[in-house]
Amino acid sequence: MREEKIGVLCSGRGSNLASIIAAVERGDIRAEIAVVIADKADAYALERAREKGIPAVAVVYRDYAARADFEDALRAELSTHGVTLIVLAGFMRILTPAFVHAYAGHILNIHPALLPSFPGAHAHRDALSYGVKVSGCTVHFVDEGTDSGPIIMQAAVPVHDDDTEETLAARVLAEEHRIFPEAIRLYVDGRLQMDGRQVRILPCQ
Ligand code: GAR
C-alpha cells in the first residue's frame, strides 16, 4: 500500500483539522499530514498545524489576480509537499474544474448539512429557515459542482425548535469531528470503491 500524504486546505479555525491530526496521532489514519494550507494568513488552522510541527502555508486568495493563478500557487505547494490526498476541512472556496480534474477522486470535503440538501456557504441558516427537523453533515468526494460529489458518509442530528445557527452548528460539528477522520481512514486504507455516484465501503482485508 502506498503511503498517502495528506494536504489539508482550511479557511478558518481548523477544528476539523484538529480532529484529523488527533486521528493521525492515534494511528487511526495511517498517513502523514504533509502540509496545511489556508487561503487567509490569519487562519487559526495554520497555528494549530505549526504547534504540531506540520508545515503550514498561507496562499492568500486576494494576492492573486485570477482564480487560476491562486490555484496554480495551491498546486505548486501541494506538489512541493508530495500530496496525494487533498482534504477540504472548512475550505470556503470553490475549486475550478481544472483543479478538480487534476486530483480527480483524491479530494474529500466535509459539508455541514445532509447533502443534497443545503449546499453552499450558509448550510445551517438555510436548514433552519427551511424548517427541517433533522440536519447533519456529509463527507463526499469533490467533483466539478458545488457540494455535489459522490457521498462517502453522513451523520444526522436533530434540529430543535429553539436552535440558532450557533447551537445547530455546534451539534453538527461534533459529528463532523467523528465522521471526517473515519472517512479519511477508509480512503487511506483503500476501502472506498466508487461506482458512479455510489461509494461502497469495502470490508477490512
Ligand atoms: C465546518 O462546519 C465545515 O463543515 C464547514 O466549515 C466549518 C469549518 O470549521 N465547511 C463548509 O461550510 C464548506 N462549505 P473548522 O474550521 O472548525 O473545521
Short mmCIF file of C-alpha atoms and ligand atoms in Angstrom, two decimals:
data_model
loop_
_atom_site.label_atom_id
_atom_site.label_comp_id
_atom_site.label_asym_id
_atom_site.label_seq_id
_atom_site.Cartn_x
_atom_site.Cartn_y
_atom_site.Cartn_z
CA MET A 1 0.00 0.00 0.00
CA ARG A 2 1.43 3.41 -0.92
CA GLU A 3 1.99 5.92 1.86
CA GLU A 4 -0.59 8.68 1.43
CA LYS A 5 0.47 12.24 2.03
CA ILE A 6 -2.42 14.43 3.05
CA GLY A 7 -2.71 18.13 2.23
CA VAL A 8 -5.38 19.83 4.35
CA LEU A 9 -6.95 23.03 2.99
CA CYS A 10 -8.65 25.33 5.50
CA SER A 11 -10.05 28.83 5.76
CA GLY A 12 -10.65 29.38 9.47
CA ARG A 13 -10.41 27.96 12.95
CA GLY A 14 -9.49 24.41 11.90
CA SER A 15 -11.40 22.29 14.42
CA ASN A 16 -11.84 19.58 11.77
CA LEU A 17 -8.11 19.78 11.11
CA ALA A 18 -7.54 19.18 14.83
CA SER A 19 -9.72 16.06 14.74
CA ILE A 20 -7.75 14.75 11.74
CA ILE A 21 -4.40 15.46 13.42
CA ALA A 22 -5.63 13.59 16.52
CA ALA A 23 -6.65 10.59 14.39
CA VAL A 24 -3.20 10.52 12.77
CA GLU A 25 -1.53 10.77 16.18
CA ARG A 26 -3.65 7.87 17.47
CA GLY A 27 -2.59 5.80 14.47
CA ASP A 28 -6.18 5.52 13.21
CA ILE A 29 -5.24 7.28 9.96
CA ARG A 30 -2.05 5.66 8.69
CA ALA A 31 -0.77 8.60 6.67
CA GLU A 32 1.21 11.76 7.07
CA ILE A 33 -0.25 15.26 7.04
CA ALA A 34 2.33 16.73 4.66
CA VAL A 35 1.05 20.31 4.65
CA VAL A 36 -1.78 22.53 5.85
CA ILE A 37 -2.68 25.37 3.50
CA ALA A 38 -5.03 28.25 4.30
CA ASP A 39 -6.36 30.90 1.95
CA LYS A 40 -6.02 33.51 4.71
CA ALA A 41 -2.82 34.42 6.53
CA ASP A 42 -4.61 34.70 9.90
CA ALA A 43 -6.49 31.38 9.75
CA TYR A 44 -6.16 29.76 13.19
CA ALA A 45 -5.79 26.41 11.41
CA LEU A 46 -2.23 27.44 10.44
CA GLU A 47 -1.36 27.98 14.09
CA ARG A 48 -2.78 24.57 15.03
CA ALA A 49 -0.59 22.97 12.35
CA ARG A 50 2.58 24.82 13.42
CA GLU A 51 2.02 23.78 17.05
CA LYS A 52 2.13 20.19 15.84
CA GLY A 53 5.21 20.71 13.67
CA ILE A 54 3.23 20.34 10.44
CA PRO A 55 4.26 22.59 7.53
CA ALA A 56 1.73 25.42 7.36
CA VAL A 57 1.44 27.74 4.40
CA ALA A 58 -0.83 30.68 3.59
CA VAL A 59 -1.79 31.00 -0.06
CA VAL A 60 -3.75 34.21 0.19
CA TYR A 61 -6.56 34.37 -2.32
CA ARG A 62 -6.59 38.13 -2.73
CA ASP A 63 -2.86 38.20 -3.56
CA TYR A 64 -3.65 36.71 -6.96
CA ALA A 65 -5.12 38.50 -9.96
CA ALA A 66 -7.14 35.49 -11.14
CA ARG A 67 -8.51 32.27 -9.62
CA ALA A 68 -6.31 30.26 -12.00
CA ASP A 69 -3.21 31.95 -10.55
CA PHE A 70 -4.37 31.22 -6.99
CA GLU A 71 -4.92 27.58 -7.90
CA ASP A 72 -1.51 27.37 -9.62
CA ALA A 73 0.03 28.52 -6.35
CA LEU A 74 -2.02 25.92 -4.43
CA ARG A 75 -0.95 23.18 -6.81
CA ALA A 76 2.70 24.21 -6.51
CA GLU A 77 2.53 23.88 -2.69
CA LEU A 78 0.70 20.55 -2.88
CA SER A 79 3.27 19.23 -5.33
CA THR A 80 6.23 20.52 -3.27
CA HIS A 81 4.93 18.53 -0.32
CA GLY A 82 4.16 15.41 -2.38
CA VAL A 83 0.45 15.48 -1.55
CA THR A 84 -1.58 12.51 -2.79
CA LEU A 85 -4.87 13.22 -0.97
CA ILE A 86 -6.45 16.67 -0.56
CA VAL A 87 -8.79 17.17 2.38
CA LEU A 88 -11.02 20.25 2.41
CA ALA A 89 -11.61 20.98 6.10
CA GLY A 90 -13.63 24.17 6.23
CA PHE A 91 -12.14 25.48 2.97
CA MET A 92 -14.55 28.16 1.82
CA ARG A 93 -13.51 28.44 -1.84
CA ILE A 94 -14.93 26.71 -4.89
CA LEU A 95 -12.25 24.87 -6.84
CA THR A 96 -12.29 25.11 -10.64
CA PRO A 97 -12.97 22.04 -12.80
CA ALA A 98 -9.33 22.16 -13.96
CA PHE A 99 -8.10 21.81 -10.37
CA VAL A 100 -10.63 19.09 -9.57
CA HIS A 101 -9.67 17.12 -12.70
CA ALA A 102 -6.00 17.27 -11.76
CA TYR A 103 -6.81 15.44 -8.48
CA ALA A 104 -9.93 13.55 -9.56
CA GLY A 105 -11.00 11.04 -6.94
CA HIS A 106 -8.41 12.33 -4.49
CA ILE A 107 -10.23 15.30 -2.92
CA LEU A 108 -12.53 14.87 0.09
CA ASN A 109 -14.79 17.58 1.55
CA ILE A 110 -16.89 17.92 4.69
CA HIS A 111 -20.13 19.85 4.40
CA PRO A 112 -22.30 20.78 7.40
CA ALA A 113 -25.65 19.55 6.05
CA LEU A 114 -27.23 16.37 4.76
CA LEU A 115 -26.47 16.77 1.05
CA PRO A 116 -28.02 17.17 -1.43
CA SER A 117 -29.96 19.50 0.91
CA PHE A 118 -28.45 22.89 1.68
CA PRO A 119 -25.21 23.06 -0.34
CA GLY A 120 -23.20 26.28 -0.30
CA ALA A 121 -21.81 28.60 2.34
CA HIS A 122 -24.87 29.00 4.64
CA ALA A 123 -25.97 25.45 5.34
CA HIS A 124 -27.21 25.99 8.91
CA ARG A 125 -29.09 29.20 8.09
CA ASP A 126 -30.70 27.50 5.10
CA ALA A 127 -31.65 24.39 7.11
CA LEU A 128 -33.23 26.47 9.89
CA SER A 129 -35.15 28.73 7.54
CA TYR A 130 -36.46 25.71 5.61
CA GLY A 131 -37.71 24.20 8.87
CA VAL A 132 -36.13 20.75 8.65
CA LYS A 133 -36.33 18.57 11.76
CA VAL A 134 -33.09 16.73 11.05
CA SER A 135 -29.78 18.06 9.76
CA GLY A 136 -26.24 16.75 9.86
CA CYS A 137 -23.04 16.54 7.88
CA THR A 138 -21.71 14.85 4.77
CA VAL A 139 -18.25 13.70 3.68
CA HIS A 140 -18.03 13.42 -0.09
CA PHE A 141 -15.61 13.20 -2.99
CA VAL A 142 -15.29 16.56 -4.72
CA ASP A 143 -16.47 16.87 -8.31
CA GLU A 144 -16.85 19.91 -10.57
CA GLY A 145 -20.08 21.05 -8.88
CA THR A 146 -20.67 22.71 -5.52
CA ASP A 147 -21.03 20.08 -2.78
CA SER A 148 -22.31 17.65 -5.41
CA GLY A 149 -19.79 14.79 -5.48
CA PRO A 150 -20.35 11.13 -4.50
CA ILE A 151 -21.25 10.74 -0.83
CA ILE A 152 -18.96 8.70 1.40
CA MET A 153 -20.53 9.11 4.84
CA GLN A 154 -23.25 11.10 6.58
CA ALA A 155 -24.37 11.66 10.15
CA ALA A 156 -27.69 13.14 11.27
CA VAL A 157 -28.59 15.29 14.27
CA PRO A 158 -31.97 16.56 15.45
CA VAL A 159 -32.95 20.20 14.89
CA HIS A 160 -34.63 21.72 17.96
CA ASP A 161 -37.35 24.37 17.89
CA ASP A 162 -35.15 26.85 19.75
CA ASP A 163 -31.99 26.22 17.71
CA THR A 164 -29.92 29.13 16.44
CA GLU A 165 -27.30 28.80 13.71
CA GLU A 166 -24.72 28.55 16.50
CA THR A 167 -26.41 25.79 18.52
CA LEU A 168 -27.16 23.74 15.41
CA ALA A 169 -23.59 24.24 14.10
CA ALA A 170 -22.15 23.01 17.40
CA ARG A 171 -24.31 19.86 17.37
CA VAL A 172 -23.35 19.14 13.75
CA LEU A 173 -19.66 19.90 14.35
CA ALA A 174 -19.39 17.14 16.97
CA GLU A 175 -20.50 14.68 14.27
CA GLU A 176 -18.11 16.21 11.71
CA HIS A 177 -15.23 15.52 14.08
CA ARG A 178 -16.32 11.88 14.24
CA ILE A 179 -17.07 11.04 10.59
CA PHE A 180 -14.41 13.06 8.74
CA PRO A 181 -11.43 11.25 10.28
CA GLU A 182 -13.31 7.97 9.82
CA ALA A 183 -13.86 8.63 6.09
CA ILE A 184 -10.22 9.64 5.65
CA ARG A 185 -9.16 6.44 7.40
CA LEU A 186 -11.26 4.39 4.97
CA TYR A 187 -9.76 6.23 1.98
CA VAL A 188 -6.19 5.76 3.25
CA ASP A 189 -6.83 2.06 3.89
CA GLY A 190 -8.05 1.66 0.29
CA ARG A 191 -11.57 0.75 1.42
CA LEU A 192 -13.60 3.24 -0.66
CA GLN A 193 -14.82 1.98 -4.00
CA MET A 194 -16.52 4.49 -6.29
CA ASP A 195 -19.00 3.23 -8.84
CA GLY A 196 -20.61 6.27 -10.46
CA ARG A 197 -22.34 8.11 -7.62
CA GLN A 198 -22.24 5.07 -5.33
CA VAL A 199 -19.38 4.83 -2.86
CA ARG A 200 -19.05 1.41 -1.29
CA ILE A 201 -17.10 0.71 1.86
CA LEU A 202 -15.11 -2.46 1.37
CA PRO A 203 -14.61 -4.86 4.27
CA CYS A 204 -11.25 -4.98 6.05
CA GLN A 205 -8.73 -7.24 4.31
C1 GAR B 1 -17.22 23.18 9.34
O1 GAR B 1 -18.50 23.17 9.92
C2 GAR B 1 -17.29 22.68 7.91
O2 GAR B 1 -18.24 21.67 7.72
C3 GAR B 1 -17.69 23.93 7.19
O3 GAR B 1 -16.95 24.96 7.78
C4 GAR B 1 -16.72 24.62 9.16
C5 GAR B 1 -15.25 24.73 9.41
O4 GAR B 1 -14.96 24.55 10.76
N1 GAR B 1 -17.44 23.83 5.79
C6 GAR B 1 -18.21 24.39 4.86
O5 GAR B 1 -19.20 25.05 5.13
C7 GAR B 1 -17.73 24.17 3.44
N2 GAR B 1 -18.74 24.57 2.53
P1 GAR B 1 -13.49 24.24 11.24
O6 GAR B 1 -12.58 25.29 10.59
O7 GAR B 1 -13.54 24.41 12.72
O8 GAR B 1 -13.13 22.85 10.82
#
